[in-house]
CSV table of C-alpha atoms in Angstrom, one decimal:
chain,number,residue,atom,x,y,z
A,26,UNK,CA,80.9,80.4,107.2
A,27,UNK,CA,77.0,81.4,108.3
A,28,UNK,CA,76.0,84.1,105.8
A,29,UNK,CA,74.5,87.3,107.4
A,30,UNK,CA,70.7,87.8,106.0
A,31,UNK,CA,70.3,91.1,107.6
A,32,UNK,CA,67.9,92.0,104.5
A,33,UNK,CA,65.1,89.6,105.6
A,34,UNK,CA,65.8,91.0,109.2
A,35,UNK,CA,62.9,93.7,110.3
A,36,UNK,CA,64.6,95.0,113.0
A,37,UNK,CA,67.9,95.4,111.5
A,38,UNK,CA,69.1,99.3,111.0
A,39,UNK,CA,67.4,99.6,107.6
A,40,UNK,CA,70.4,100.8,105.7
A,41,UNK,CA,71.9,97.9,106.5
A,42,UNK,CA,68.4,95.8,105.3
A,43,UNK,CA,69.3,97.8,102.1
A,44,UNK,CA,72.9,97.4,102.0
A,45,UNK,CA,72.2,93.4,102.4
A,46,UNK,CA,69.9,93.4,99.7
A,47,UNK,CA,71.8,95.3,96.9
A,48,UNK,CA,74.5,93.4,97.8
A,49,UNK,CA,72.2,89.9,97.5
A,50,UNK,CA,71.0,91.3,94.5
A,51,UNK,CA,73.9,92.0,92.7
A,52,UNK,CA,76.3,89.0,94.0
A,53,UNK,CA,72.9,86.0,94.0
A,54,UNK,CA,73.8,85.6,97.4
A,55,UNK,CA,73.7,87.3,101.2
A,56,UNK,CA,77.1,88.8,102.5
A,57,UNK,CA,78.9,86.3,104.8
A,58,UNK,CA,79.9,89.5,107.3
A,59,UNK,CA,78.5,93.1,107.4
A,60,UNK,CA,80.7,96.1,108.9
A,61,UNK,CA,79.8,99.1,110.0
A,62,UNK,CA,82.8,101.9,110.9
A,63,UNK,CA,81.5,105.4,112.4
A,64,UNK,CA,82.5,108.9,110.7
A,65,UNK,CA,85.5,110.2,112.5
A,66,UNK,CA,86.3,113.8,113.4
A,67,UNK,CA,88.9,115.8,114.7
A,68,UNK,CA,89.2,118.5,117.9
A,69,UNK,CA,91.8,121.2,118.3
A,70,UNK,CA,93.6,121.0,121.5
A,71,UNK,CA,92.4,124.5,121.5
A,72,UNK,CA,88.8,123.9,121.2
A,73,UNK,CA,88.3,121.3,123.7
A,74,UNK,CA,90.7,123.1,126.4
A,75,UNK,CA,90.2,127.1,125.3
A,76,UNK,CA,93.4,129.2,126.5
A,77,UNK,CA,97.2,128.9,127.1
A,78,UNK,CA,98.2,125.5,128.6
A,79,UNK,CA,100.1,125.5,132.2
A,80,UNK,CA,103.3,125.9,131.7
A,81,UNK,CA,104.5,122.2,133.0
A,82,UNK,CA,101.7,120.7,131.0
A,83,UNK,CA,103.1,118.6,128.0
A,84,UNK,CA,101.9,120.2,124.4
A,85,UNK,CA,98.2,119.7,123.4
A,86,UNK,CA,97.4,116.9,121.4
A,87,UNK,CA,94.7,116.9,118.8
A,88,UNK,CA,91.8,114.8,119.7
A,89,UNK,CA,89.6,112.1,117.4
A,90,UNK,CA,86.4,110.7,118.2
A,91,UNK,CA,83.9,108.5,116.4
A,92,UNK,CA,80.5,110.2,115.6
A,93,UNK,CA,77.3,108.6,115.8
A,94,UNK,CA,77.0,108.2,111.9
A,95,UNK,CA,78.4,105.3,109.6
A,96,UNK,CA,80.3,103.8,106.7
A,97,UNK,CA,79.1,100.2,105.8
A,98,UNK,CA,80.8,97.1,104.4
A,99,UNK,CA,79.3,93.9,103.4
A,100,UNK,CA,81.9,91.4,101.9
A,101,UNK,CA,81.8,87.1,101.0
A,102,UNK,CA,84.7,85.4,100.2
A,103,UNK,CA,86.2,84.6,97.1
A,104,UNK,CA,88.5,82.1,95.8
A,105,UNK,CA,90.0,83.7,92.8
A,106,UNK,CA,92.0,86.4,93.8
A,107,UNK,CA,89.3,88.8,92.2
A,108,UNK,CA,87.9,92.0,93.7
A,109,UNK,CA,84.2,92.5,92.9
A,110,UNK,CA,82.7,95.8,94.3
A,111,UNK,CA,80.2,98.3,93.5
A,112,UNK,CA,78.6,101.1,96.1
A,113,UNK,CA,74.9,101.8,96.8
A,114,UNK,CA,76.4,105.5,96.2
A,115,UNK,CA,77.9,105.4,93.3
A,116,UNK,CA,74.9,102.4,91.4
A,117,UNK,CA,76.8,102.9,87.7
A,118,UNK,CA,80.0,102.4,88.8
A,119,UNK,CA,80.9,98.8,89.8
A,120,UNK,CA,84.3,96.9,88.9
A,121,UNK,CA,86.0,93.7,88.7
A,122,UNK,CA,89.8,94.1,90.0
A,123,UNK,CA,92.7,91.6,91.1
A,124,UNK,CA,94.0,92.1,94.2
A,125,UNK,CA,97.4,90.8,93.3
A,126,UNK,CA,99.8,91.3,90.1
A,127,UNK,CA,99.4,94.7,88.3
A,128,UNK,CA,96.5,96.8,89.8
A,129,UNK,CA,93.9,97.7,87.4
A,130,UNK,CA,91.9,101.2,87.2
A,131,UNK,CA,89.3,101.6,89.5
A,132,UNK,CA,86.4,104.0,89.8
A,133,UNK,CA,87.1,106.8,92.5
A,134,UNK,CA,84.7,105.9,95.1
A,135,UNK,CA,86.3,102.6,95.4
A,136,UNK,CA,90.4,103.5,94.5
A,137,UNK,CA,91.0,103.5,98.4
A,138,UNK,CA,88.9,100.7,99.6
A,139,UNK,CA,91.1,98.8,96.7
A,140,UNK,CA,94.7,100.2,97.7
A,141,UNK,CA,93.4,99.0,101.1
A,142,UNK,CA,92.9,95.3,99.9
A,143,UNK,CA,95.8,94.8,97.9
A,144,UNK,CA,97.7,95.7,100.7
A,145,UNK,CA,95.9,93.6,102.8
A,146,UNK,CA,96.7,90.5,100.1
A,147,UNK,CA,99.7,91.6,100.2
A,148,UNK,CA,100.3,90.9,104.0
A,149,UNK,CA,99.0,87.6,103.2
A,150,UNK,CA,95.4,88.4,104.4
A,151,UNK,CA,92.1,88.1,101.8
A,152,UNK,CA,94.8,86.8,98.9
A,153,UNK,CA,92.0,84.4,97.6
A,154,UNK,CA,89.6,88.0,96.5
A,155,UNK,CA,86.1,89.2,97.8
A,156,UNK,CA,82.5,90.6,96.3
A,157,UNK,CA,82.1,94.0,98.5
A,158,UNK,CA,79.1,96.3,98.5
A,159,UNK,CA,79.4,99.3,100.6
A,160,UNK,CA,77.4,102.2,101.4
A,161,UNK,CA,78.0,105.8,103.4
A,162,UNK,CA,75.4,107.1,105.1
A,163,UNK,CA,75.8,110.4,104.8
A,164,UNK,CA,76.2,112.9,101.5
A,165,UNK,CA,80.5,114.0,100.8
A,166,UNK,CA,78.6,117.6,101.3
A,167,UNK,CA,78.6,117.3,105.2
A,168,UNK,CA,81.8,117.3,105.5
A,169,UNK,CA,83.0,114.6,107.7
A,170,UNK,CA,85.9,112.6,106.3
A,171,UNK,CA,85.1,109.3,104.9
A,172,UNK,CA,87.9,108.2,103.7
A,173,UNK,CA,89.1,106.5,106.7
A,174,UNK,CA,85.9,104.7,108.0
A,175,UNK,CA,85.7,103.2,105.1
A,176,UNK,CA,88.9,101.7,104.8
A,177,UNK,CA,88.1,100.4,108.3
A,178,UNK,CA,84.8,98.6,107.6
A,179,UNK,CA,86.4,97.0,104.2
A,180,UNK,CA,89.2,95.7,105.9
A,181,UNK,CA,87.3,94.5,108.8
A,182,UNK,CA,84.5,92.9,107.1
A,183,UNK,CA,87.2,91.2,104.7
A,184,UNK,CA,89.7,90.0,107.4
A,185,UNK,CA,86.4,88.6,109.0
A,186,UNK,CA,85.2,86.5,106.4
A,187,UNK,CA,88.7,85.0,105.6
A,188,UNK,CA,89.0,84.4,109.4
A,189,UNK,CA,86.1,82.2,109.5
A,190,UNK,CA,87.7,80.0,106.6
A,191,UNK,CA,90.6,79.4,108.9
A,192,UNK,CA,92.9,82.3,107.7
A,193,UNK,CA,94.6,84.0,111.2
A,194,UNK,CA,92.3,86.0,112.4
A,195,UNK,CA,93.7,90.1,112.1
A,196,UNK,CA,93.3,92.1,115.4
A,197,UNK,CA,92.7,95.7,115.2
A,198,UNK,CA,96.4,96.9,116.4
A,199,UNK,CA,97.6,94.9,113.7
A,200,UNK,CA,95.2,96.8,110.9
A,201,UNK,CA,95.8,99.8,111.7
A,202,UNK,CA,99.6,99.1,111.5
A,203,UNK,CA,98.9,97.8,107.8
A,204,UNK,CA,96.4,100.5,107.0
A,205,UNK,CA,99.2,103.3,108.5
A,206,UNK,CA,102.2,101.7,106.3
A,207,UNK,CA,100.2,101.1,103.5
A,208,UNK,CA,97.4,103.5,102.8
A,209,UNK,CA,98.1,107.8,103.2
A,210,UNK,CA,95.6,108.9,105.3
A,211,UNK,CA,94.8,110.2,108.8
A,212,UNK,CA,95.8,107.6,111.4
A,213,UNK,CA,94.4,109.7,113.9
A,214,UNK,CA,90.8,108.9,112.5
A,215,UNK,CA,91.7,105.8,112.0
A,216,UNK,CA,92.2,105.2,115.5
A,217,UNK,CA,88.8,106.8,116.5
A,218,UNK,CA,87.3,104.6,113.7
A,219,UNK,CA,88.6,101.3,115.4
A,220,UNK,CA,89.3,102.1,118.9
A,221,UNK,CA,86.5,104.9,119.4
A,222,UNK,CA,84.7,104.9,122.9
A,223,UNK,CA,81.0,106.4,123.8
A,224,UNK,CA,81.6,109.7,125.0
A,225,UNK,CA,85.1,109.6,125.0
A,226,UNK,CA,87.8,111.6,123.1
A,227,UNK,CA,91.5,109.8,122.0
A,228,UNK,CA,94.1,111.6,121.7
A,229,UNK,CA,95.1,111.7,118.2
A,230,UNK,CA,98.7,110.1,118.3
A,231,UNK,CA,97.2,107.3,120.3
A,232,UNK,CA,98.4,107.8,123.9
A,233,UNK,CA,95.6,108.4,126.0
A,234,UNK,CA,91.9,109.7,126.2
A,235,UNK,CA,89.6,110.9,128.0
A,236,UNK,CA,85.7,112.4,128.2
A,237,UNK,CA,84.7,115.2,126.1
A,238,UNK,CA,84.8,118.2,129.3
A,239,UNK,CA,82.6,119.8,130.9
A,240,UNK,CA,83.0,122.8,132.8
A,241,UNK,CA,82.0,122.8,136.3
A,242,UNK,CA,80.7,119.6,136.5
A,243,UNK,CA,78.1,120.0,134.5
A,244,UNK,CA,76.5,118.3,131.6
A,245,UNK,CA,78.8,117.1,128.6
A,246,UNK,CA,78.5,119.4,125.8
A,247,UNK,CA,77.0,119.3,122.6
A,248,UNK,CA,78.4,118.8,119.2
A,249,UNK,CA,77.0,120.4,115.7
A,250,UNK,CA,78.4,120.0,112.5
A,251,UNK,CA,77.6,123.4,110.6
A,252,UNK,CA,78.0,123.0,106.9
A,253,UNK,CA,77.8,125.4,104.3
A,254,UNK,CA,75.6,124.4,101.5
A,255,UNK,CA,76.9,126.4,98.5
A,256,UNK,CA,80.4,124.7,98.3
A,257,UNK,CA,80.7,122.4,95.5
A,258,UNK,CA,80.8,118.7,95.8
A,259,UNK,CA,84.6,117.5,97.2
A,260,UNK,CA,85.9,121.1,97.5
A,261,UNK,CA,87.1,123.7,100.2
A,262,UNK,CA,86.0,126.7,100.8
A,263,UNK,CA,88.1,128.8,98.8
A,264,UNK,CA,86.2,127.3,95.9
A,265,UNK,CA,83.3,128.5,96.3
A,266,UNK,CA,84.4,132.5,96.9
A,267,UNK,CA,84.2,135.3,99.2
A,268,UNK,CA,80.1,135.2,99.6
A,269,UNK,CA,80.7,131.4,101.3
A,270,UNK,CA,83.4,132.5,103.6
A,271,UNK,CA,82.1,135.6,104.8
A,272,UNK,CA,78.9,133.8,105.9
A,273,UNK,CA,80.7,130.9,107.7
A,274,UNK,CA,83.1,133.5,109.4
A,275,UNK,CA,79.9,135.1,110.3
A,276,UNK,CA,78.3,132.3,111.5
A,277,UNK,CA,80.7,131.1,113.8
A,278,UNK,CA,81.3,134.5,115.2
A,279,UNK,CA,78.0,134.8,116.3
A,280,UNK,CA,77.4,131.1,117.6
A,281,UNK,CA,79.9,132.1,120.1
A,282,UNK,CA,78.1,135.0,121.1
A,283,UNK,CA,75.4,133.0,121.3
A,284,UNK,CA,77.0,130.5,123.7
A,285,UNK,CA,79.5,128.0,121.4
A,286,UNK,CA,82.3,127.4,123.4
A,287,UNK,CA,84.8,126.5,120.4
A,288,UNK,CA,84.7,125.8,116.6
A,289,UNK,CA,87.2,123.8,114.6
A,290,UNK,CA,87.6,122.0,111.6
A,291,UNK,CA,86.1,118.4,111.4
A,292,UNK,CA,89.2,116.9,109.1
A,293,UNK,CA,92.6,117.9,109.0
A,294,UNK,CA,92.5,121.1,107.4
A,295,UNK,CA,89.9,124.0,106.6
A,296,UNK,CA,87.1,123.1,104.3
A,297,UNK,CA,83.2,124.0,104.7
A,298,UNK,CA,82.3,122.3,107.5
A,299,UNK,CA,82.8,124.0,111.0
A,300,UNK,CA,82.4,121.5,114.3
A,301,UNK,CA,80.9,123.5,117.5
A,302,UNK,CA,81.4,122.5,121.2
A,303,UNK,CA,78.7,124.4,123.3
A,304,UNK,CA,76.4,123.4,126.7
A,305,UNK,CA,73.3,121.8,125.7
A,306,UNK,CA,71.1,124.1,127.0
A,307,UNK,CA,72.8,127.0,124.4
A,308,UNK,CA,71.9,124.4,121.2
A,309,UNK,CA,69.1,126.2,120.3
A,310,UNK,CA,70.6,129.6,120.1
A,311,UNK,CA,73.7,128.6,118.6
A,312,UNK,CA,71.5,127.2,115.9
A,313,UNK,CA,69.6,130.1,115.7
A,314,UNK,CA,72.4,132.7,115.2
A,315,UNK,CA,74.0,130.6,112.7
A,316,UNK,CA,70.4,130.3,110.3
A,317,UNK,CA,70.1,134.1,110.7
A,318,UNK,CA,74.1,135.0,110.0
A,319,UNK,CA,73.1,132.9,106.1
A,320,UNK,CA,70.3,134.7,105.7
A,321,UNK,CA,71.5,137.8,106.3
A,322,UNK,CA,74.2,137.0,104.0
A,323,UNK,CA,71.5,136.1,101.4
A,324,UNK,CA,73.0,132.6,101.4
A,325,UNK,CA,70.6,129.0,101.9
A,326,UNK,CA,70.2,127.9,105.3
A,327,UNK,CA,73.3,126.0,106.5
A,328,UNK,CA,73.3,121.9,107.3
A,329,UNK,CA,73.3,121.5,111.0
A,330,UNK,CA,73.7,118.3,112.2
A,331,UNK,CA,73.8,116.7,115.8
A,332,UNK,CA,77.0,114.6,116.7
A,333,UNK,CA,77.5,112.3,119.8
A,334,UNK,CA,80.6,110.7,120.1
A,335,UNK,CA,80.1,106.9,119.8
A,336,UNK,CA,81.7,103.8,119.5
A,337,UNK,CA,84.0,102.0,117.6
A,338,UNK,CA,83.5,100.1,114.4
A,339,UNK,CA,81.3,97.0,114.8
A,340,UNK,CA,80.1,93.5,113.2
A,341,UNK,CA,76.7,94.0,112.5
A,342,UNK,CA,75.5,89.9,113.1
């Protein structure tokens, strides 16, 4: 198996230089395959196609895409049947697991990376254990679900580097079957996660996909990811009371005035991050109008950050 020294690579993504190296540093040696898995999001029916469907059309699916932001995996075999894993996130909180016989406790970044695993050794793939080091690019805060990238990237990196010791390689259909019967989660994102295309929606149930529209053949649209910042860490936004509410109602009432030709929630149900669909060429009043709805409401300045629908999870070589 040819290890993958991506931290002694300059022109390497340098989160995954820095990925390499913790994991270098904390195993004494490089990973022998790095993952990365993009955040996946979700898209009303009723955001990406506004108004009443024809009446011989079929219902409206929900749609999934891959964003243009990432969970990373970096994984070497073991032959123990041992987990080892610790996160650049979470730096305190590594652990030393068996992936077979009685689980143990595990710290809560990394309880569903492990459910993933031992299901995988279950099916007979990874049995013989794995040191993992992972990292998520972007803060819980945002919004975007992570949960299911990053089951992606573990599971790909680890069926990857048993592969290459002669274990049956795992294809993608087949993970996301053991991921689906194994693991609760949103199969939808999931899909976008391991199937994703560039500019390209898929339908969440699978069946078909197809571009993000634009109306009258013009450009494709934009995407922004407006975040409260006053919600606490992992909650909704009833948590965080009226004031935080108000100001997101407020803010996406005005970004469509101001041109936004939808909003929707990101995951699969309301939190404090709002997804907006709008022509490019209204970006910078939508932002505008959602800054000044906060600061009228005497709130901080919301996150606003740019998604582009991307590509599917990858082997970083």
């Amino acid at each position: 198996m040819r290890a993958v020294d991506l931290a002694r690579r300059v022109t390497a993504d340098p989160l995954l230089r820095l990925l390499a190296h913790g994991f270098a540093t904390t195993y004494g040696r490089p990973p022998g395959a790095v993952w990365r898995a993009p955040y996946a999001f979700r898209l009303a029916a009723s955001a990406v196609d506004p108004g009443p469907p024809p009446a011989a059309a079929a219902p409206r699916t929900d749609w999934v895409a891959a964003a243009n932001w990432y969970v990373a995996a970096a994984v070497s075999p073991r032959a123990d049947g041992l987990l080892r894993c610790g996160s650049l996130n979470h730096p305190a909180e590594s652990a030393e697991l068996p992936l077979t016989g009685p689980a143990a406790p595990a710290p809560g970044w990394a309880a569903r990376p492990y459910a993933v695993l031992r299901a995988l050794a279950a099916a007979g793939f990874g049995r013989g254990g794995a040191d993992l080091h992972v990292n998520a690019t972007l803060p819980d805060a945002v919004g975007l679900p992570v949960a299911e990238p990053l089951e992606c990237a573990v599971a790909l990196a680890l069926a990857d580097v048993h592969a290459a010791r002669g274990a049956r390689p795992l294809s993608r259909a087949e993970l996301a079957d053991l991921l689906g019967a194994a693991v609760p989660g949103d199969h939808g994102l999931r899909r976008a996660a391991l199937f994703g295309r560039a500019g390209r929606l898929l339908a969440a149930d699978g069946s078909t996909d197809r571009p993000l529209p634009a109306p009258d053949d013009g450009p494709a649209p934009s995407l922004l990811l407006l975040t409260a910042r006053t919600a606490p860490a992992g909650g909704d936004l009833a948590d965080n009371g009226a004031g935080a509410a108000t100001a997101l109602a407020t803010a996406v009432r005005e970004a469509l005035t101001a041109g936004a030709r939808s909003a929707s929630w990101p995951g699969t149900r309301p939190g404090r991050s709002v997804l907006l669909l709008m022509p490019p060429e209204r970006r910078t009043a939508v932002r505008t109008a959602v800054i000044d709805a906060f600061r009228r409401c005497d709130l901080p300045v919301p996150r606003l950050l740019r998604i582009r629908v991307t590509s599917a999870a990858r082997r970083e070589d």
